[in-house]
Coordinates of N, CA and C and ligand atoms in Angstrom, one line a residue:
M1 N 14.3 15.7 -2.1 CA 14.9 14.6 -1.3 C 14.6 13.3 -1.9
T2 N 15.5 12.4 -2.0 CA 15.3 11.1 -2.6 C 14.6 10.1 -1.5
F3 N 13.5 9.5 -2.0 CA 12.8 8.5 -1.1 C 13.6 7.2 -1.2
A4 N 14.1 6.7 -0.1 CA 15.0 5.5 -0.1 C 14.2 4.3 0.2
A5 N 14.2 3.4 -0.8 CA 13.5 2.1 -0.7 C 14.6 1.0 -0.5
T6 N 14.5 0.3 0.6 CA 15.4 -0.8 0.8 C 14.6 -2.1 1.0
V7 N 14.9 -3.1 0.2 CA 14.2 -4.3 0.2 C 15.0 -5.5 0.7
L8 N 14.6 -6.2 1.8 CA 15.3 -7.4 2.3 C 14.6 -8.6 1.7
T9 N 15.3 -9.4 0.9 CA 14.6 -10.5 0.2 C 15.6 -11.6 -0.1
L10 N 15.0 -12.8 -0.4 CA 15.9 -13.9 -0.8 C 15.9 -13.9 -2.4
Y11 N 15.2 -13.0 -3.0 CA 15.1 -12.9 -4.5 C 15.3 -11.5 -4.9
P12 N 16.5 -10.9 -4.7 CA 16.7 -9.5 -5.2 C 16.5 -9.3 -6.7
E13 N 16.6 -10.4 -7.4 CA 16.5 -10.3 -8.9 C 15.0 -9.9 -9.3
M14 N 14.1 -9.9 -8.3 CA 12.7 -9.5 -8.6 C 12.6 -8.0 -8.6
F15 N 13.7 -7.3 -8.3 CA 13.6 -5.8 -8.2 C 14.5 -5.2 -9.2
P16 N 14.2 -4.0 -9.8 CA 13.0 -3.3 -9.5 C 11.7 -3.9 -10.2
G17 N 11.9 -4.9 -11.1 CA 10.7 -5.5 -11.7 C 9.8 -4.5 -12.2
P18 N 8.5 -4.6 -11.9 CA 7.5 -3.6 -12.4 C 7.8 -2.2 -12.0
L19 N 8.6 -2.0 -11.0 CA 8.9 -0.6 -10.5 C 9.9 0.0 -11.4
G20 N 10.5 -0.7 -12.4 CA 11.5 -0.2 -13.3 C 10.9 0.4 -14.5
V21 N 9.5 0.3 -14.7 CA 8.9 0.8 -15.9 C 7.9 1.9 -15.5
S22 N 7.4 2.6 -16.6 CA 6.4 3.6 -16.5 C 6.7 4.7 -15.4
L23 N 5.8 5.2 -14.7 CA 6.0 6.3 -13.8 C 7.1 6.0 -12.8
A24 N 7.0 4.9 -12.1 CA 8.0 4.5 -11.1 C 9.4 4.4 -11.7
G25 N 9.5 3.8 -12.9 CA 10.7 3.6 -13.5 C 11.4 4.9 -13.9
R26 N 10.6 5.8 -14.4 CA 11.1 7.1 -14.8 C 11.6 7.9 -13.5
A27 N 10.8 7.8 -12.5 CA 11.2 8.5 -11.2 C 12.5 7.9 -10.6
L28 N 12.6 6.5 -10.8 CA 13.9 5.9 -10.3 C 15.1 6.4 -11.1
N29 N 14.9 6.5 -12.4 CA 16.0 7.0 -13.3 C 16.3 8.5 -12.9
Q30 N 15.3 9.2 -12.6 CA 15.5 10.6 -12.3 C 16.0 10.9 -10.9
G31 N 16.1 9.8 -10.1 CA 16.6 10.0 -8.7 C 15.5 10.5 -7.7
T32 N 14.2 10.4 -8.1 CA 13.2 10.8 -7.1 C 13.1 9.8 -6.0
W33 N 13.4 8.5 -6.3 CA 13.5 7.5 -5.3 C 14.7 6.6 -5.6
S34 N 15.3 5.9 -4.6 CA 16.4 5.0 -4.8 C 16.0 3.6 -4.3
L35 N 16.7 2.7 -4.9 CA 16.4 1.3 -4.5 C 17.6 0.5 -4.2
D36 N 17.6 -0.1 -3.0 CA 18.7 -1.0 -2.6 C 18.1 -2.3 -2.2
T37 N 18.7 -3.4 -2.6 CA 18.2 -4.7 -2.1 C 19.2 -5.3 -1.2
V38 N 18.8 -6.0 -0.2 CA 19.7 -6.7 0.7 C 19.3 -8.2 0.6
Q39 N 20.3 -9.0 0.3 CA 20.1 -10.4 0.2 C 20.1 -11.0 1.7
I40 N 18.9 -11.5 2.1 CA 18.8 -12.0 3.5 C 19.8 -13.2 3.7
R41 N 20.0 -13.9 2.6 CA 20.9 -15.1 2.8 C 22.4 -14.7 3.2
D42 N 22.8 -13.4 2.8 CA 24.1 -13.0 3.2 C 24.3 -12.9 4.7
F43 N 23.2 -13.0 5.5 CA 23.3 -12.9 6.9 C 23.2 -14.2 7.6
A44 N 23.2 -15.3 6.8 CA 23.2 -16.7 7.4 C 24.7 -16.9 7.9
T45 N 24.8 -17.7 9.0 CA 26.1 -17.8 9.6 C 26.7 -19.2 9.4
D46 N 26.0 -20.1 8.9 CA 26.6 -21.5 8.7 C 27.1 -21.7 7.3
R47 N 27.8 -22.8 7.1 CA 28.4 -23.1 5.9 C 27.4 -23.3 4.7
H48 N 26.2 -23.7 5.1 CA 25.2 -23.9 4.0 C 24.4 -22.7 3.8
R49 N 24.7 -21.6 4.5 CA 24.0 -20.4 4.3 C 22.4 -20.6 4.6
T50 N 22.1 -21.2 5.6 CA 20.7 -21.6 6.0 C 20.0 -20.4 6.4
V51 N 18.8 -20.2 5.9 CA 17.9 -19.0 6.3 C 16.7 -19.5 7.0
D52 N 16.4 -20.8 6.9 CA 15.1 -21.3 7.4 C 15.3 -22.6 8.1
D53 N 14.2 -22.9 8.9 CA 14.2 -24.2 9.6 C 12.8 -24.7 9.7
T54 N 12.6 -25.9 10.2 CA 11.3 -26.5 10.3 C 10.5 -25.8 11.4
P55 N 9.1 -25.7 11.3 CA 8.3 -25.1 12.3 C 8.3 -25.8 13.6
A56 N 8.5 -25.1 14.7 CA 8.4 -25.7 16.0 C 6.9 -26.2 16.2
G57 N 6.7 -27.3 16.7 CA 5.4 -27.9 16.9 C 4.9 -28.7 15.7
G58 N 5.8 -28.7 14.6 CA 5.5 -29.5 13.5 C 4.6 -28.8 12.4
G59 N 4.3 -29.5 11.4 CA 3.6 -28.9 10.3 C 4.4 -28.7 9.0
A60 N 3.7 -28.2 8.0 CA 4.3 -28.1 6.7 C 5.2 -26.9 6.6
G61 N 6.1 -26.9 5.6 CA 6.9 -25.8 5.3 C 8.0 -25.4 6.2
M62 N 8.6 -24.3 5.9 CA 9.8 -23.8 6.6 C 9.6 -22.4 7.1
V63 N 10.3 -22.0 8.2 CA 10.1 -20.7 8.8 C 11.5 -19.9 8.8
L64 N 11.4 -18.7 8.4 CA 12.6 -17.9 8.3 C 13.2 -17.6 9.8
K65 N 14.5 -17.8 9.9 CA 15.1 -17.8 11.2 C 15.2 -16.4 11.8
A66 N 14.9 -16.3 13.1 CA 15.0 -14.9 13.7 C 16.4 -14.3 13.7
D67 N 17.4 -15.2 13.9 CA 18.7 -14.6 14.0 C 19.2 -14.0 12.7
V68 N 18.9 -14.8 11.6 CA 19.3 -14.3 10.3 C 18.5 -13.0 9.9
L69 N 17.2 -13.0 10.2 CA 16.4 -11.8 9.9 C 16.9 -10.6 10.7
A70 N 17.2 -10.8 12.0 CA 17.7 -9.7 12.8 C 19.0 -9.1 12.3
A71 N 19.9 -10.0 11.9 CA 21.1 -9.5 11.4 C 20.9 -8.6 10.1
A72 N 20.0 -9.1 9.2 CA 19.7 -8.4 8.0 C 19.0 -7.1 8.3
I73 N 18.1 -7.1 9.2 CA 17.3 -5.9 9.6 C 18.3 -4.9 10.2
D74 N 19.1 -5.3 11.1 CA 20.1 -4.4 11.8 C 21.0 -3.8 10.7
H75 N 21.4 -4.5 9.8 CA 22.3 -4.0 8.7 C 21.5 -2.9 7.9
A76 N 20.2 -3.2 7.6 CA 19.4 -2.3 6.8 C 19.2 -1.0 7.6
R77 N 18.9 -1.2 8.9 CA 18.6 -0.1 9.7 C 19.8 0.9 9.8
A78 N 21.0 0.3 9.9 CA 22.2 1.1 9.9 C 22.4 1.9 8.6
L79 N 22.0 1.2 7.5 CA 22.1 1.9 6.2 C 21.2 3.1 6.1
R80 N 19.9 2.9 6.6 CA 18.9 3.9 6.5 C 18.2 4.1 7.9
P81 N 18.9 4.8 8.8 CA 18.4 4.9 10.2 C 17.1 5.5 10.3
G82 N 16.7 6.4 9.4 CA 15.4 7.1 9.6 C 14.2 6.4 9.1
C83 N 14.4 5.3 8.4 CA 13.3 4.7 7.6 C 12.6 3.6 8.4
P84 N 11.3 3.7 8.5 CA 10.5 2.6 9.2 C 10.7 1.3 8.5
V85 N 10.7 0.2 9.3 CA 10.9 -1.1 8.7 C 9.5 -1.8 8.7
L86 N 9.1 -2.3 7.5 CA 7.9 -3.0 7.3 C 8.1 -4.4 7.0
A87 N 7.4 -5.3 7.7 CA 7.5 -6.7 7.3 C 6.2 -7.1 6.6
M88 N 6.3 -7.8 5.5 CA 5.1 -8.1 4.7 C 4.6 -9.5 5.2
T89 N 3.4 -9.5 5.7 CA 2.8 -10.7 6.2 C 1.2 -10.6 6.2
P90 N 0.6 -11.7 5.9 CA -0.9 -11.6 5.9 C -1.4 -11.4 7.3
R91 N -0.6 -11.6 8.3 CA -1.0 -11.4 9.7 C -0.9 -9.9 10.1
G92 N -0.4 -9.1 9.2 CA -0.2 -7.7 9.6 C -1.4 -6.8 9.5
K93 N -1.2 -5.5 9.8 CA -2.3 -4.6 9.6 C -2.5 -4.3 8.2
P94 N -3.7 -4.3 7.7 CA -4.0 -4.0 6.2 C -3.4 -2.6 5.9
L95 N -2.6 -2.6 4.8 CA -2.1 -1.3 4.4 C -3.2 -0.4 3.9
S96 N -3.1 0.9 4.3 CA -4.2 1.8 4.0 C -3.6 3.0 3.2
Q97 N -4.4 3.7 2.5 CA -3.9 4.8 1.7 C -3.4 5.9 2.7
A98 N -4.1 6.0 3.9 CA -3.6 7.0 4.9 C -2.2 6.7 5.3
R99 N -1.9 5.4 5.6 CA -0.6 5.0 6.0 C 0.4 5.2 4.8
V100 N 0.0 4.9 3.6 CA 0.9 5.1 2.5 C 1.2 6.6 2.3
R101 N 0.3 7.5 2.6 CA 0.6 8.9 2.5 C 1.6 9.3 3.5
E102 N 1.5 8.8 4.8 CA 2.5 9.1 5.8 C 3.9 8.5 5.4
L103 N 3.9 7.3 4.9 CA 5.2 6.7 4.5 C 5.8 7.5 3.4
A104 N 5.0 7.9 2.4 CA 5.5 8.6 1.2 C 6.1 10.0 1.7
A105 N 5.6 10.5 2.7 CA 6.0 11.9 3.2 C 7.3 11.7 4.0
G106 N 7.8 10.5 4.3 CA 9.0 10.3 5.1 C 10.2 10.1 4.2
P107 N 11.3 9.7 4.9 CA 12.6 9.5 4.2 C 12.7 8.3 3.3
G108 N 11.7 7.3 3.5 CA 11.8 6.1 2.7 C 11.3 4.9 3.6
I109 N 11.3 3.7 3.0 CA 10.9 2.6 3.8 C 11.8 1.4 3.5
T110 N 12.0 0.6 4.6 CA 12.7 -0.7 4.5 C 11.7 -1.8 4.6
V111 N 11.7 -2.7 3.6 CA 10.6 -3.7 3.5 C 11.3 -5.1 3.6
V112 N 10.8 -5.9 4.5 CA 11.2 -7.3 4.7 C 10.2 -8.2 4.0
C113 N 10.7 -9.0 3.1 CA 9.9 -9.9 2.3 C 10.0 -11.3 2.9
G114 N 8.9 -11.9 3.3 CA 8.9 -13.3 3.8 C 8.8 -14.3 2.7
R115 N 9.1 -15.5 3.0 CA 8.9 -16.7 2.0 C 8.5 -17.9 2.9
F116 N 8.2 -18.9 2.2 CA 7.8 -20.2 2.9 C 6.6 -19.9 3.8
E117 N 6.7 -20.4 5.1 CA 5.6 -20.2 6.0 C 5.6 -18.8 6.7
G118 N 6.7 -18.1 6.5 CA 6.8 -16.8 7.1 C 7.9 -16.6 8.1
F119 N 7.8 -15.7 9.0 CA 8.8 -15.3 10.0 C 8.7 -16.0 11.3
D120 N 9.9 -16.2 12.0 CA 9.9 -16.6 13.4 C 9.3 -15.4 14.1
E121 N 8.2 -15.6 14.8 CA 7.4 -14.6 15.5 C 8.3 -13.7 16.4
R122 N 9.3 -14.2 17.0 CA 10.1 -13.5 17.9 C 10.8 -12.3 17.3
I123 N 10.9 -12.2 16.0 CA 11.5 -11.1 15.4 C 10.7 -9.8 15.7
F124 N 9.4 -10.0 15.8 CA 8.5 -8.8 16.0 C 8.6 -8.2 17.4
A125 N 9.0 -9.1 18.3 CA 9.1 -8.6 19.7 C 10.5 -8.0 19.8
A126 N 11.5 -8.5 19.1 CA 12.9 -8.2 19.3 C 13.3 -6.9 18.5
R127 N 12.6 -6.6 17.4 CA 12.9 -5.5 16.6 C 11.7 -4.6 16.4
D128 N 11.9 -3.3 16.1 CA 10.8 -2.4 15.8 C 10.4 -2.6 14.4
V129 N 9.5 -3.4 14.1 CA 9.1 -3.8 12.8 C 7.5 -3.7 12.7
E130 N 7.1 -3.0 11.6 CA 5.6 -2.9 11.4 C 5.1 -4.0 10.5
E131 N 4.2 -4.8 11.0 CA 3.7 -5.9 10.2 C 2.6 -5.4 9.3
V132 N 2.8 -5.6 8.0 CA 1.8 -5.0 7.0 C 1.3 -6.1 6.1
S133 N 0.0 -6.1 5.9 CA -0.7 -7.0 4.9 C -1.2 -6.2 3.8
V134 N -1.1 -6.8 2.6 CA -1.7 -6.1 1.4 C -3.1 -6.6 1.0
G135 N -3.7 -7.4 1.9 CA -5.0 -7.9 1.6 C -5.2 -9.3 2.1
D136 N -6.5 -9.7 2.2 CA -6.8 -11.0 2.7 C -6.6 -12.1 1.7
I137 N -5.4 -12.2 1.3 CA -5.0 -13.2 0.3 C -3.6 -13.7 0.7
V138 N -3.3 -14.9 0.2 CA -1.9 -15.4 0.6 C -1.1 -15.5 -0.7
L139 N 0.0 -14.8 -0.7 CA 1.0 -14.8 -1.8 C 2.1 -15.8 -1.4
S140 N 2.9 -16.2 -2.4 CA 3.9 -17.1 -2.2 C 5.2 -16.4 -1.6
G141 N 5.2 -15.1 -1.6 CA 6.3 -14.4 -1.0 C 6.0 -12.9 -0.8
G142 N 6.8 -12.3 0.0 CA 6.5 -10.9 0.3 C 6.9 -9.9 -0.8
E143 N 7.6 -10.4 -1.9 CA 8.1 -9.5 -2.9 C 7.0 -8.7 -3.6
P144 N 6.0 -9.5 -4.1 CA 4.9 -8.7 -4.8 C 4.2 -7.7 -3.9
A145 N 4.1 -8.1 -2.6 CA 3.5 -7.2 -1.6 C 4.4 -5.9 -1.4
A146 N 5.7 -6.1 -1.4 CA 6.6 -5.0 -1.3 C 6.5 -4.1 -2.5
I147 N 6.4 -4.7 -3.7 CA 6.2 -3.9 -4.9 C 5.0 -3.1 -4.8
M148 N 3.9 -3.7 -4.3 CA 2.6 -2.9 -4.1 C 2.8 -1.7 -3.2
A149 N 3.4 -2.0 -2.0 CA 3.6 -0.9 -1.1 C 4.5 0.2 -1.6
L150 N 5.5 -0.2 -2.3 CA 6.5 0.8 -2.8 C 5.8 1.6 -4.0
D151 N 5.1 0.9 -4.8 CA 4.4 1.6 -5.9 C 3.4 2.6 -5.4
A152 N 2.7 2.2 -4.4 CA 1.7 3.2 -3.8 C 2.4 4.4 -3.2
C153 N 3.5 4.2 -2.6 CA 4.3 5.4 -2.1 C 4.9 6.2 -3.2
I154 N 5.5 5.5 -4.1 CA 6.3 6.3 -5.2 C 5.4 7.2 -6.0
R155 N 4.1 6.7 -6.3 CA 3.3 7.6 -7.2 C 2.9 8.9 -6.5
L156 N 3.0 8.9 -5.1 CA 2.7 10.1 -4.4 C 3.9 11.0 -4.2
L157 N 5.1 10.6 -4.6 CA 6.2 11.5 -4.4 C 6.1 12.7 -5.3
P158 N 6.6 13.9 -4.9 CA 6.4 15.1 -5.7 C 7.0 14.9 -7.1
G159 N 6.2 15.3 -8.1 CA 6.6 15.2 -9.4 C 6.4 13.9 -10.2
V160 N 6.1 12.8 -9.4 CA 5.9 11.5 -10.1 C 4.7 11.5 -11.0
M161 N 3.5 11.9 -10.4 CA 2.3 11.8 -11.2 C 2.1 13.1 -12.1
G162 N 2.9 14.1 -11.9 CA 2.8 15.3 -12.7 C 1.5 16.1 -12.3
A163 N 1.1 16.9 -13.2 CA -0.1 17.7 -12.8 C -1.4 16.9 -13.0
A164 N -1.3 15.7 -13.5 CA -2.5 14.9 -13.9 C -3.4 14.7 -12.7
S165 N -2.8 14.6 -11.5 CA -3.6 14.3 -10.3 C -2.8 14.5 -9.1
S166 N -3.4 15.2 -8.1 CA -2.8 15.3 -6.8 C -3.2 14.1 -6.0
G167 N -4.0 13.3 -6.6 CA -4.5 12.1 -6.0 C -5.6 12.3 -4.9
T168 N -6.0 13.5 -4.8 CA -6.9 13.8 -3.7 C -8.3 13.3 -3.9
E169 N -8.7 13.1 -5.2 CA -10.1 12.7 -5.5 C -10.2 11.2 -5.6
E170 N -9.0 10.5 -5.4 CA -9.1 9.1 -5.7 C -9.7 8.2 -4.6
S171 N -9.9 7.0 -5.0 CA -10.5 6.0 -4.0 C -9.7 6.1 -2.7
F172 N -10.4 6.0 -1.6 CA -9.9 5.9 -0.3 C -9.4 7.2 0.3
E173 N -9.2 8.2 -0.6 CA -8.6 9.5 -0.1 C -9.5 10.2 0.9
N174 N -10.9 10.0 0.6 CA -11.8 10.6 1.6 C -12.7 9.6 2.2
G175 N -12.2 8.4 2.3 CA -12.9 7.3 2.9 C -13.9 6.6 2.0
L176 N -13.9 7.1 0.7 CA -14.9 6.5 -0.3 C -14.2 5.9 -1.5
L177 N -14.9 5.1 -2.3 CA -14.4 4.7 -3.6 C -14.5 5.9 -4.5
E178 N -13.7 5.9 -5.5 CA -13.9 7.0 -6.5 C -15.1 6.8 -7.3
Y179 N -15.7 7.9 -7.9 CA -16.8 7.8 -8.8 C -16.3 7.1 -10.1
P180 N -17.3 6.6 -11.0 CA -16.8 5.9 -12.2 C -16.4 6.9 -13.3
H181 N -15.6 6.4 -14.2 CA -15.1 7.3 -15.3 C -15.6 6.8 -16.6
Y182 N -15.7 7.7 -17.6 CA -16.0 7.4 -19.0 C -15.2 8.2 -19.9
T183 N -15.0 7.7 -21.2 CA -14.3 8.5 -22.2 C -14.9 8.3 -23.5
R184 N -14.6 9.1 -24.5 CA -15.2 8.9 -25.9 C -14.9 7.5 -26.4
P185 N -15.8 7.0 -27.3 CA -16.9 7.7 -27.9 C -18.1 7.8 -27.0
V186 N -19.0 8.8 -27.3 CA -20.1 9.1 -26.4 C -21.1 7.8 -26.4
E187 N -21.2 7.2 -27.6 CA -22.0 5.9 -27.6 C -21.1 4.8 -28.0
W188 N -21.2 3.7 -27.2 CA -20.4 2.5 -27.5 C -21.2 1.3 -27.2
E189 N -21.4 0.4 -28.2 CA -22.2 -0.8 -28.1 C -23.6 -0.5 -27.5
G190 N -24.1 0.7 -28.0 CA -25.5 1.1 -27.5 C -25.5 1.7 -26.2
R191 N -24.4 1.9 -25.5 CA -24.4 2.5 -24.2 C -23.8 3.9 -24.3
T192 N -24.4 4.8 -23.6 CA -24.0 6.2 -23.7 C -23.4 6.7 -22.3
I193 N -22.5 7.7 -22.5 CA -21.9 8.3 -21.3 C -23.1 9.1 -20.6
P194 N -23.1 9.0 -19.2 CA -24.2 9.7 -18.5 C -24.3 11.2 -19.0
E195 N -25.5 11.6 -19.3 CA -25.8 12.9 -19.8 C -25.1 14.0 -19.0
V196 N -25.2 13.9 -17.7 CA -24.7 15.0 -16.8 C -23.2 15.3 -17.1
L197 N -22.4 14.2 -17.4 CA -21.0 14.4 -17.7 C -20.7 15.2 -19.0
R198 N -21.7 15.3 -19.8 CA -21.6 16.0 -21.1 C -22.2 17.4 -21.0
S199 N -22.7 17.7 -19.8 CA -23.5 19.0 -19.7 C -22.6 20.2 -19.6
G200 N -21.4 20.0 -19.2 CA -20.5 21.2 -19.0 C -20.9 21.9 -17.7
D201 N -21.8 21.5 -17.0 CA -22.3 22.1 -15.7 C -21.4 21.6 -14.6
H202 N -20.4 22.3 -14.1 CA -19.4 21.7 -13.2 C -20.0 21.4 -11.8
A203 N -20.9 22.2 -11.4 CA -21.6 22.0 -10.1 C -22.4 20.7 -10.1
K204 N -23.1 20.5 -11.2 CA -23.9 19.3 -11.4 C -23.1 18.1 -11.5
I205 N -22.0 18.2 -12.2 CA -21.0 17.1 -12.4 C -20.5 16.7 -11.0
A206 N -20.1 17.7 -10.3 CA -19.5 17.4 -8.9 C -20.5 16.7 -8.0
A207 N -21.8 17.2 -8.1 CA -22.8 16.6 -7.3 C -23.1 15.1 -7.7
W208 N -23.1 14.9 -9.0 CA -23.3 13.5 -9.5 C -22.1 12.6 -9.1
R209 N -20.9 13.1 -9.2 CA -19.8 12.3 -8.8 C -19.8 12.0 -7.3
K210 N -20.2 12.9 -6.5 CA -20.2 12.7 -5.1 C -21.3 11.6 -4.8
Q211 N -22.4 11.8 -5.5 CA -23.5 10.8 -5.2 C -23.1 9.4 -5.6
R212 N -22.5 9.3 -6.8 CA -22.0 8.0 -7.3 C -21.0 7.4 -6.4
A213 N -20.0 8.2 -5.9 CA -19.0 7.7 -5.0 C -19.7 7.1 -3.7
E214 N -20.7 7.8 -3.2 CA -21.3 7.4 -2.0 C -22.1 6.1 -2.3
E215 N -22.9 6.1 -3.4 CA -23.7 4.9 -3.7 C -22.9 3.7 -3.9
D216 N -21.8 3.9 -4.7 CA -21.0 2.7 -5.0 C -20.2 2.2 -3.8
T217 N -19.8 3.1 -2.9 CA -19.1 2.7 -1.7 C -20.1 1.9 -0.9
R218 N -21.3 2.4 -0.7 CA -22.3 1.7 0.1 C -22.6 0.3 -0.4
S219 N -22.7 0.2 -1.7 CA -23.1 -1.2 -2.2 C -21.9 -2.1 -2.4
R220 N -20.7 -1.5 -2.8 CA -19.6 -2.4 -3.0 C -18.8 -2.7 -1.7
R221 N -18.7 -1.7 -0.9 CA -17.8 -1.8 0.3 C -18.5 -1.3 1.5
P222 N -19.5 -2.1 2.0 CA -20.2 -1.7 3.2 C -19.3 -1.4 4.4
D223 N -18.1 -2.1 4.4 CA -17.2 -1.8 5.5 C -16.7 -0.4 5.5
L224 N -16.3 0.1 4.3 CA -15.8 1.4 4.1 C -16.9 2.4 4.4
W225 N -18.1 2.1 4.0 CA -19.2 3.0 4.1 C -19.6 3.2 5.6
E226 N -19.6 2.1 6.4 CA -19.9 2.2 7.8 C -18.9 3.1 8.5
R227 N -17.6 3.0 8.1 CA -16.5 3.8 8.7 C -16.7 5.3 8.3
H228 N -17.1 5.5 7.1 CA -17.2 6.8 6.5 C -18.4 7.5 7.3
V229 N -19.5 6.8 7.4 CA -20.7 7.4 8.1 C -20.4 7.7 9.5
G230 N -19.6 6.7 10.2 CA -19.2 6.9 11.6 C -18.4 8.1 11.7
A231 N -17.4 8.3 10.8 CA -16.4 9.4 10.9 C -17.2 10.7 10.7
R232 N -18.2 10.7 9.8 CA -18.9 11.9 9.5 C -19.8 12.3 10.7
A233 N -20.4 11.3 11.4 CA -21.2 11.6 12.5 C -20.4 12.1 13.7
Q234 N -19.2 11.5 13.8 CA -18.3 11.9 14.9 C -17.8 13.4 14.7
S235 N -17.4 13.7 13.5 CA -16.9 15.1 13.2 C -18.0 16.1 13.4
A236 N -19.3 15.7 13.0 CA -20.4 16.6 13.2 C -20.7 16.8 14.7
S237 N -20.6 15.7 15.5 CA -20.9 15.9 16.9 C -19.7 16.7 17.6
G238 N -18.5 16.5 17.1 CA -17.4 17.2 17.6 C -17.5 18.7 17.4
A239 N -18.0 19.0 16.2 CA -18.2 20.5 15.8 C -19.3 21.1 16.7
R240 N -20.4 20.3 17.0 CA -21.5 20.7 17.8 C -21.0 21.0 19.2
Q241 N -20.2 20.1 19.7 CA -19.7 20.3 21.1 C -18.9 21.6 21.2
K242 N -18.1 21.8 20.2 CA -17.2 23.0 20.2 C -18.0 24.3 20.1
N243 N -19.1 24.2 19.3 CA -20.0 25.4 19.2 C -20.7 25.7 20.6
E244 N -21.1 24.6 21.2 CA -21.8 24.7 22.5 C -21.0 25.3 23.6
G245 N -19.7 25.0 23.4 CA -18.7 25.5 24.4 C -18.7 24.7 25.7
P246 N -17.8 25.0 26.6 CA -17.6 24.2 27.8 C -18.8 24.4 28.8
G247 N -19.2 23.4 29.5 CA -20.2 23.5 30.5 C -21.6 23.5 30.1
S248 N -21.8 23.5 28.7 CA -23.2 23.6 28.3 C -23.8 22.2 28.1
Ligands
SAH1 N1 2.0 -19.0 6.6 C1 1.7 -17.7 6.4 C2 1.7 -17.3 4.9 C3 3.1 -17.3 4.3 S1 3.1 -16.8 2.7 C4 0.3 -17.4 6.9 O1 -0.6 -18.2 6.7 O2 0.0 -16.3 7.4 C5 4.8 -16.4 2.4 C6 5.2 -14.9 2.6 O3 4.5 -14.2 1.6 C7 4.9 -14.3 3.9 O4 5.9 -14.5 4.8 C8 4.7 -12.8 3.5 O5 6.0 -12.2 3.4 C9 4.2 -12.9 2.0 N2 2.8 -12.7 2.0 C10 1.8 -13.6 1.7 N3 0.6 -13.0 1.7 C11 0.7 -11.7 2.0 C12 -0.2 -10.6 2.2 N4 -1.5 -10.8 2.1 N5 0.4 -9.4 2.6 C13 1.7 -9.3 2.8 N6 2.6 -10.3 2.6 C14 2.1 -11.5 2.2

């Protein structure tokens, strides 16, 4: 089944962009996923094809108009009725690998790219739209964020990464960062590859990787580590309760 990507943007020429090369590009050519862009400006109703207006209450910049956005979203929804609609905004819920996995398993996604100061807030009450952020940074437009979200989905589609990886050992898949990698030469600028990785002892290697994934997550991403430890404690206490049975 083809994963349908639909992008609502004022700059359709930005697509496929980076998604047209390498793994995603090959998959696009092979029909693993499809790409349609919708020009938001086509849904403006006045002679000047206006898509934005000044912010109510004053302040810098311009705001994308709710009526124009709604018309563009309704059009896209009619094109791809089964696809969730995501709006890219720093005010949204941070995109997670778990959500990416869910999206990649579905029929596709429709992504709305903001510009200027962003969207008229009423669009989120009036339409079923998931507000998504790609990090605590501010971009000049939603297009690079859409490319990130799409890239993360596309690499998970069946056949895209090949046998190289099911992706299950990667960062965030089990709530941890991935362990570090090394490749030949064994010695480079006086630094050697950790001995254990050259031992051929698969159990030892697995243990070392698990330990490094945990250590690095704890030191680099205390937020992830806290959540991981919390989830582990919860699943352990859940298992205990189950074993103890009702009423005990
Ligand atoms: N005034 C807004 C920022 C607007 S940036 C604010 O302070 O929240 C312009 C557009 O870029 C946004 O509408 C959004 O579509 C996109 N964008 C910027 N940063 C983003 C991020 N971290 N995640 C997703 N989209 C982002």
